[in-house]
Coordinates of C-alpha atoms in Angstrom, one line a residue:
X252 CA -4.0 -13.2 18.1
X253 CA -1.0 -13.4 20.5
X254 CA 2.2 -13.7 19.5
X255 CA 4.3 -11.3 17.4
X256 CA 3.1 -9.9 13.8
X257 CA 6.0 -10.2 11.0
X258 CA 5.5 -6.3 9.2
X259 CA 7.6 -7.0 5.8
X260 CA 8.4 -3.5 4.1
X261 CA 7.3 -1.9 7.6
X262 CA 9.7 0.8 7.1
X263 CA 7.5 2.6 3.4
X264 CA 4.6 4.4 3.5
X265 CA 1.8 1.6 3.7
X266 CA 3.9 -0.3 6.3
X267 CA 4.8 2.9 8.9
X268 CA 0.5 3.4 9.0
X269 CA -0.3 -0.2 9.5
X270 CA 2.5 -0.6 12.2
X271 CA 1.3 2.3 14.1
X272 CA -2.8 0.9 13.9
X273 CA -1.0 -2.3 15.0
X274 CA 0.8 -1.0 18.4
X275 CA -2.8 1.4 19.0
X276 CA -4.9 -2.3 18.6
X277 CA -2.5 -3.7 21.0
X278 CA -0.3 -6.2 18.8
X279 CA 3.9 -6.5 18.8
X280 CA 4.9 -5.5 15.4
X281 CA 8.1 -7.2 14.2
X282 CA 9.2 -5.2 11.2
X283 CA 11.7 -5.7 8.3
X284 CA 12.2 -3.4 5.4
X285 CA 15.7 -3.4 3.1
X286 CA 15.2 0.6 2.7
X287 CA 14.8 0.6 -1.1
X288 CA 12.0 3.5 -0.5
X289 CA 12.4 4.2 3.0
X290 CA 14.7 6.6 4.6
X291 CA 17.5 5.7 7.4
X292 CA 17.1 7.2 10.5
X293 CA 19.1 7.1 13.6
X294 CA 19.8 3.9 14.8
X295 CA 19.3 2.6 11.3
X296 CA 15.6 2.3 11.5
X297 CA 13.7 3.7 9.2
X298 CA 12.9 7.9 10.0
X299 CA 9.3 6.5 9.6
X300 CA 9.2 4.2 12.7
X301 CA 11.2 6.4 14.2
X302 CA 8.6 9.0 14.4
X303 CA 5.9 6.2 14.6
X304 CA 7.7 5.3 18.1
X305 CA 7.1 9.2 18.6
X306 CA 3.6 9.2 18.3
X307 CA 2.4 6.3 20.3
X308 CA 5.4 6.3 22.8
X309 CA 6.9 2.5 22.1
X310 CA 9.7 1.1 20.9
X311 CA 9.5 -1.3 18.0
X312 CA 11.4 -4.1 16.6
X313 CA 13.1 -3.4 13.7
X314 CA 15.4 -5.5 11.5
X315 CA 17.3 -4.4 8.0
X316 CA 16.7 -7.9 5.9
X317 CA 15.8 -8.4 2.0
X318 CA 13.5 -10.5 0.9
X319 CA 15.8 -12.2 -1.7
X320 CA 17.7 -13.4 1.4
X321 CA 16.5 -16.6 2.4
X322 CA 19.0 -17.1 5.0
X323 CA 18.4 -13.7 6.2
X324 CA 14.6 -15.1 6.6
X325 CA 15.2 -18.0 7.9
X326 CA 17.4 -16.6 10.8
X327 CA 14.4 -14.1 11.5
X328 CA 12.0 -16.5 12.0
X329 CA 14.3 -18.8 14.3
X330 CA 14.8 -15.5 16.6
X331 CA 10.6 -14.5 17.0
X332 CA 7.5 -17.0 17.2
X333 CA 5.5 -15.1 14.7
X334 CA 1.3 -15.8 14.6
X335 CA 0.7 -13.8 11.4
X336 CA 2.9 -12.0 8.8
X337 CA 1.6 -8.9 7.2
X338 CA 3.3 -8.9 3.5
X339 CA 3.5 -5.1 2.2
X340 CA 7.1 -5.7 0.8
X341 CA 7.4 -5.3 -2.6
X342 CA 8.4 -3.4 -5.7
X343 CA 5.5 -0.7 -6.5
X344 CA 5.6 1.3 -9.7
X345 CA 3.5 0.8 -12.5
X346 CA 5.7 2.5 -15.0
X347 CA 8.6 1.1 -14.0
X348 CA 7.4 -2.3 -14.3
X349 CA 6.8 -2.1 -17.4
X350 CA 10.3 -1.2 -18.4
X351 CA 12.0 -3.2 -16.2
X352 CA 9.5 -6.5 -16.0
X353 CA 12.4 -9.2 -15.1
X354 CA 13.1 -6.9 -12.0
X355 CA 9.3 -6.6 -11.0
X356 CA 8.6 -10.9 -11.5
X357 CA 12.5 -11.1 -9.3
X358 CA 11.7 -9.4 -6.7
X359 CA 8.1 -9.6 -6.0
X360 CA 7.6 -13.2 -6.6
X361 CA 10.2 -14.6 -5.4
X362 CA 10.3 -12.4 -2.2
X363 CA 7.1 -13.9 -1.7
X364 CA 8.2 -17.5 -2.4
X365 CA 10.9 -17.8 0.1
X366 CA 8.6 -15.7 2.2
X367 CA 5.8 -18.4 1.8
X368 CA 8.3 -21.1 2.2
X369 CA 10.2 -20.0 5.3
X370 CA 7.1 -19.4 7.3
X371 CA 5.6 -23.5 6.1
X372 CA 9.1 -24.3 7.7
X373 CA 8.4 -22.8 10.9
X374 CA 4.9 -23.3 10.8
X375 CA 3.7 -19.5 10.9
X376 CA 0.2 -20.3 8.4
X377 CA -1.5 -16.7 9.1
X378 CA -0.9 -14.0 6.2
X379 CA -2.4 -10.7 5.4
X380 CA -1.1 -10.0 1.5
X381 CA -0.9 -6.3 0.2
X382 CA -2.8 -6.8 -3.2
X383 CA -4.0 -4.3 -5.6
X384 CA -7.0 -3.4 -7.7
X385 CA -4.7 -3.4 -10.6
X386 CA -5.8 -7.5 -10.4
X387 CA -8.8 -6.3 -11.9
X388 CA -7.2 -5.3 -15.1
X389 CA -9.8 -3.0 -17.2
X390 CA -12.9 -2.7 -15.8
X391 CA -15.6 -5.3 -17.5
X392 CA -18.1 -3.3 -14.7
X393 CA -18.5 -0.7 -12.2
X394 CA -17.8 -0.7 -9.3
X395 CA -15.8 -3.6 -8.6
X396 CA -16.6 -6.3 -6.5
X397 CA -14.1 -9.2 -5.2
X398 CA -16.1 -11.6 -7.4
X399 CA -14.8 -9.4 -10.9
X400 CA -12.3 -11.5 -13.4
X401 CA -9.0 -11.1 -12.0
X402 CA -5.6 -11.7 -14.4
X403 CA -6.4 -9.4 -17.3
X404 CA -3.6 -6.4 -15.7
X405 CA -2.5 -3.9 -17.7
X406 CA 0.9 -4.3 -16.5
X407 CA 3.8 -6.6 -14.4
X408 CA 3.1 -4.8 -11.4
X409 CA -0.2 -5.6 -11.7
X410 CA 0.8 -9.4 -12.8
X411 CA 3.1 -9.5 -10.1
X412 CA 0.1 -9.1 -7.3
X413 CA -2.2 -11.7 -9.3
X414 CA 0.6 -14.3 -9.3
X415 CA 1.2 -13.8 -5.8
X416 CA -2.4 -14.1 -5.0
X417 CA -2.9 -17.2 -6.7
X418 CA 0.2 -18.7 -5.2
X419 CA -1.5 -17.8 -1.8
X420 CA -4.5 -19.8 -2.6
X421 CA -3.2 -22.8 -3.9
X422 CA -1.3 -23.1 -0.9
X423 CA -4.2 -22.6 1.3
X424 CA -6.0 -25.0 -0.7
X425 CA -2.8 -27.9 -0.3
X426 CA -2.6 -27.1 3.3
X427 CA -5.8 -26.9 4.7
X428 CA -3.9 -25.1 8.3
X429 CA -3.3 -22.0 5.8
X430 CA -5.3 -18.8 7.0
X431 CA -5.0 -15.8 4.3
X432 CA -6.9 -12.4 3.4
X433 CA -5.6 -10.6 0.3
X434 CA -6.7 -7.0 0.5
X435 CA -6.7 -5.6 -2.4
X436 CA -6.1 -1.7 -2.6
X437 CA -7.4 1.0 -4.2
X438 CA -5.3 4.1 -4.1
X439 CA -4.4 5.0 -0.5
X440 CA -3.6 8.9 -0.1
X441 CA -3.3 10.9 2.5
X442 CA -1.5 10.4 5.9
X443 CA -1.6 10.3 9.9
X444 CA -3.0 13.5 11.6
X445 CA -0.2 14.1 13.2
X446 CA 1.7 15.3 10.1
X447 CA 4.5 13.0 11.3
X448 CA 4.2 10.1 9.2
X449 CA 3.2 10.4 5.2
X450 CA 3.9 9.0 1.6
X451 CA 7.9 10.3 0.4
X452 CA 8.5 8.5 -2.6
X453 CA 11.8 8.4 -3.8
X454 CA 12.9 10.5 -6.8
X455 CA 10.0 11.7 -9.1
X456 CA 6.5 10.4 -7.4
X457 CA 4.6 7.6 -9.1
X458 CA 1.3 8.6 -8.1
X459 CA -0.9 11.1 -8.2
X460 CA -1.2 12.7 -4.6
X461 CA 2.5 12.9 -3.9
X462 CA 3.2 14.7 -7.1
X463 CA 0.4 17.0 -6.8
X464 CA 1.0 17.8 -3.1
X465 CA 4.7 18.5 -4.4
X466 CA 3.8 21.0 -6.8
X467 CA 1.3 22.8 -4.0
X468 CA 4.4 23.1 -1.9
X469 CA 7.0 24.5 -4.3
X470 CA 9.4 21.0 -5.1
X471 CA 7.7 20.9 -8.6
X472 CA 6.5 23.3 -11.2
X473 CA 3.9 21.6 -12.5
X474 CA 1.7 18.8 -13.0
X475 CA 1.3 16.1 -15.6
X476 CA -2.3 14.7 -16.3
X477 CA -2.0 11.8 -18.6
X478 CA -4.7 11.9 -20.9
X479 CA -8.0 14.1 -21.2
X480 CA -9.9 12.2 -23.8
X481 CA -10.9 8.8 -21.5
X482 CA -14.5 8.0 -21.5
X483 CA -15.2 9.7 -17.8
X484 CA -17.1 13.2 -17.0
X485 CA -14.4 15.3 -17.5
X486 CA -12.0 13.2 -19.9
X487 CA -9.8 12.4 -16.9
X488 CA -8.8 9.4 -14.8
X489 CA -10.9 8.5 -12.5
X490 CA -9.9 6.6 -8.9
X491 CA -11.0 5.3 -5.9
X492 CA -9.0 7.3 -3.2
X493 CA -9.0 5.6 0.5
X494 CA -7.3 7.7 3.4
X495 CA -4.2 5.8 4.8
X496 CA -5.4 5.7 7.9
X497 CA -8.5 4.0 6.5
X498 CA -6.3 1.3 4.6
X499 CA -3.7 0.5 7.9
X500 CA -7.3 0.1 9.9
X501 CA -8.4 -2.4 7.2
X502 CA -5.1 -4.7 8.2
X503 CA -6.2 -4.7 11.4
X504 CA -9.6 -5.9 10.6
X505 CA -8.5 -8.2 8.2
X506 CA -5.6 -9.9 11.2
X507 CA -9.1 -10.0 13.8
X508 CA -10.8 -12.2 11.1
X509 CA -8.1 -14.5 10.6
X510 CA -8.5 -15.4 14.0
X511 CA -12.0 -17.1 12.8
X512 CA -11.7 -18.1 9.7
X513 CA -10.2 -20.6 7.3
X514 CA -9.2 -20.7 3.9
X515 CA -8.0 -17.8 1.9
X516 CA -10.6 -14.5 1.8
X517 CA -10.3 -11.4 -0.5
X518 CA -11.4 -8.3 0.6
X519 CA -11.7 -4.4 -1.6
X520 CA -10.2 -1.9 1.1
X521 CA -12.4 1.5 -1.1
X522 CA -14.7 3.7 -0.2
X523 CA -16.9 2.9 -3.3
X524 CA -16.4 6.4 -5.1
X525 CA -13.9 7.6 -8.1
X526 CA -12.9 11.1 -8.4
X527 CA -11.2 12.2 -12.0
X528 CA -7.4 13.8 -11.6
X529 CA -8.8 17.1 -12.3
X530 CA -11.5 16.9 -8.8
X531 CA -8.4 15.8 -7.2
X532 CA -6.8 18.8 -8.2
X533 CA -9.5 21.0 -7.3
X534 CA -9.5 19.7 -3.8
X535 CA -6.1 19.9 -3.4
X536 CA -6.1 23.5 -3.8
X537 CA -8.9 24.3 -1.6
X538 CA -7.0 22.0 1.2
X539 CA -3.5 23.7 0.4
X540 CA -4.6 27.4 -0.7
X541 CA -2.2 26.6 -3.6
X542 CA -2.6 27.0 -7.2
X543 CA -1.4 23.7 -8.8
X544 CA -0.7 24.3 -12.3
X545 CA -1.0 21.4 -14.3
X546 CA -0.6 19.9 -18.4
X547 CA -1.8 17.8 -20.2
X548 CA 0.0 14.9 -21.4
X549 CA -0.5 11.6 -23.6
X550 CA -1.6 9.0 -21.9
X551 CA 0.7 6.7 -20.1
X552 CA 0.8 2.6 -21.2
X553 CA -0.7 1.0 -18.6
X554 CA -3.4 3.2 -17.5
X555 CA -7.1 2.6 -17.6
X556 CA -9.9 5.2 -17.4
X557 CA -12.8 4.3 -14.7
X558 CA -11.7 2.0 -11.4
X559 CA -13.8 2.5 -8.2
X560 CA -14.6 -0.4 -5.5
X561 CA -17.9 -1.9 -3.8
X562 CA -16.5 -2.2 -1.0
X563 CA -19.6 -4.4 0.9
X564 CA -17.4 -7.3 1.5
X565 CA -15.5 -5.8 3.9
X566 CA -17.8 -4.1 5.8
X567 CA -20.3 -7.1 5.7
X568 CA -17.6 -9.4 6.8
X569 CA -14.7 -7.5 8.4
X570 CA -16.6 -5.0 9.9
X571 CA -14.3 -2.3 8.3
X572 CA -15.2 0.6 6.3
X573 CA -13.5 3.9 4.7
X574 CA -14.4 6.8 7.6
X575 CA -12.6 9.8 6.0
X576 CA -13.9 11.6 2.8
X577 CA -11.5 13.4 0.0
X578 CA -11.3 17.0 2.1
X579 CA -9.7 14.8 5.4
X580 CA -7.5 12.7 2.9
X581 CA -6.4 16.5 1.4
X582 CA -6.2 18.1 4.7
X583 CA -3.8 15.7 6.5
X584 CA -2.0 15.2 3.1
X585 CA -1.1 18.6 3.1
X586 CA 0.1 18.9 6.8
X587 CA 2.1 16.5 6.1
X588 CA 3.5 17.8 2.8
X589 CA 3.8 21.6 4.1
X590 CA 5.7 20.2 7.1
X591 CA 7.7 18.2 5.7
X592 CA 8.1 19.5 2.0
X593 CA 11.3 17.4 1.5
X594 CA 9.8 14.1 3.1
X595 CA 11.6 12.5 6.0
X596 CA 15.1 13.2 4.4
X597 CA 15.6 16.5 6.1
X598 CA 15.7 14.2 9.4
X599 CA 13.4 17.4 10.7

């Protein structure tokens, strides 16, 4: 696929991965991110691709735009001949969608709209959508394939990534021209081997990892687990983990096949097994040396107790599948934690 590749939210920790898999497979990212969870660097790119342009030695296009601004948008794609857009911007927090649900639908949907609309305009019909298991809603069976009911989610983020994937497909299905894959994720952890590039959320961490890899390095006291009485082996939360590195090589795969395919595709980027919170724990102590004290806590609204992928799809059809196992996803989480224990704001 010549031609540049639109990277919306380039600048978070999903984006700076898949940007870098995109310069190592050869392809001219174009990226835009409106720094809501990604730090300013010098220049004003993000301290991500900053260090990204570090590792692999090249300079990458970077532009500060929102995705509520459609003129902002529009000017963008007057300036580049995009072939594909990769769409990882959006608003990510399962808790906080659920308190603030009018922000989650605003943003996410329609960002996406004027997204969707801007590139019919300039005719750019090639997207790679960042989707999420939490499509699946509850589990009705284990592990999940693409072919599970989607729509029952537990939450607006959730809804938000539905909507947008059936927005995707009913414009693939209007315009015939339209090429789309929706990926939808498990949970990625981990980060590059470098120890350059890694997840920093902003504020108190969402997920899992981040806040457990916190506590190993000192920022946090202890751990919350939400819930001990699920139905799983150890009355914890169980979850598909997939290394980062994993995930960014799954865009990749996913932008190869849209150069021979039609339609819109939907692909599980897993590696097919669930580990509860408490294994996670476990092995992030053996990777860290750290004790990580934890508590338990009620369970949060919102949260289910068994999801895992079959992940078949992909490798039958992409040719992808998850490489690293929980100790590499551990290991180069915690390089990346223990040497940068205050994320990419100490501009270290």
């Amino acid at each position: 696929m010549n031609g540049k590749v639109l990277v919306t939210g380039g600048g978070g920790y999903i984006g700076s991965h898949c940007v870098l898999e995109l310069l190592e497979a050869g392809y001219t990212p174009v990226v835009i991110d409106n720094f809501h969870n990604a730090i300013r660097g010098a220049n004003n790119i993000p301290e991500s691709l900053q260090r990204v342009q570090e590792i692999v030695g090249k300079t990458i296009e970077f532009e500060e735009v929102d995705m509520l601004d459609r003129v902002a948008l529009d000017e963008l794609f007057n300036k580049h001949k995009f072939s594909a857009v990769l769409h990882l911007a959006g608003l990510k927090a399962v808790g906080e969608s659920v308190q603030k649900p009018l922000l989650y639908y605003k943003v996410n949907l329609t960002g996406t709209i004027q997204l969707l609309e801007v590139m019919n305009s300039h005719g750019v019909k090639n997207i790679v959508f960042s989707s999420s298991a939490t499509v699946y809603g509850d589990p009705s069976y284990l592990p999940i394939d693409e072919s599970h009911p989607v729509g029952g989610c537990t939450n607006p983020y959730g809804k938000t990534k539905y909507f947008i994937e059936e927005m995707i497909k009913d414009q693939c299905k209007a315009e015939t021209d339209w090429c789309a894959i929706l990926l939808r994720y498990f949970n990625p952890i981990g980060a590059h081997v470098s120890g350059k590039i890694g997840e920093d959320p902003q504020g108190i961490p969402n997920n899992l990892m981040p806040y457990v890899s916190q506590v190993a390095v000192g920022r946090r006291e202890f751990l919350n687990v939400f819930g001990n009485d699920y139905n799983t082996p150890d009355g914890t939360g169980v979850r598909d983990y997939i290394h980062i590195v994993d995930l960014a090589k799954g865009h990749i795969a996913a932008l190869k096949k849209l150069e021979t395919t039609s339609g819109c595709k939907v692909y599980n980027l897993g590696t097919g097994t669930g580990y509860s919170v408490l294994e996670m724990v476990k092995a992030m102590e053996k990777a860290s040396g750290k004790k990580i004290q934890h508590k338990i806590a009620p369970r949060r609204e919102g949260d289910i107790a068994t999801c895992y992928a079959d992940p078949a799809l992909a490798k039958a059809e992409l040719g992808w599948k998850a490489e690293y196992g929980l100790d590499r996803m551990c290991e180069d989480l915690w390089r990346w934690q223990s040497e940068n224990p205050t994320g990419f704001s100490t501009g270290s």
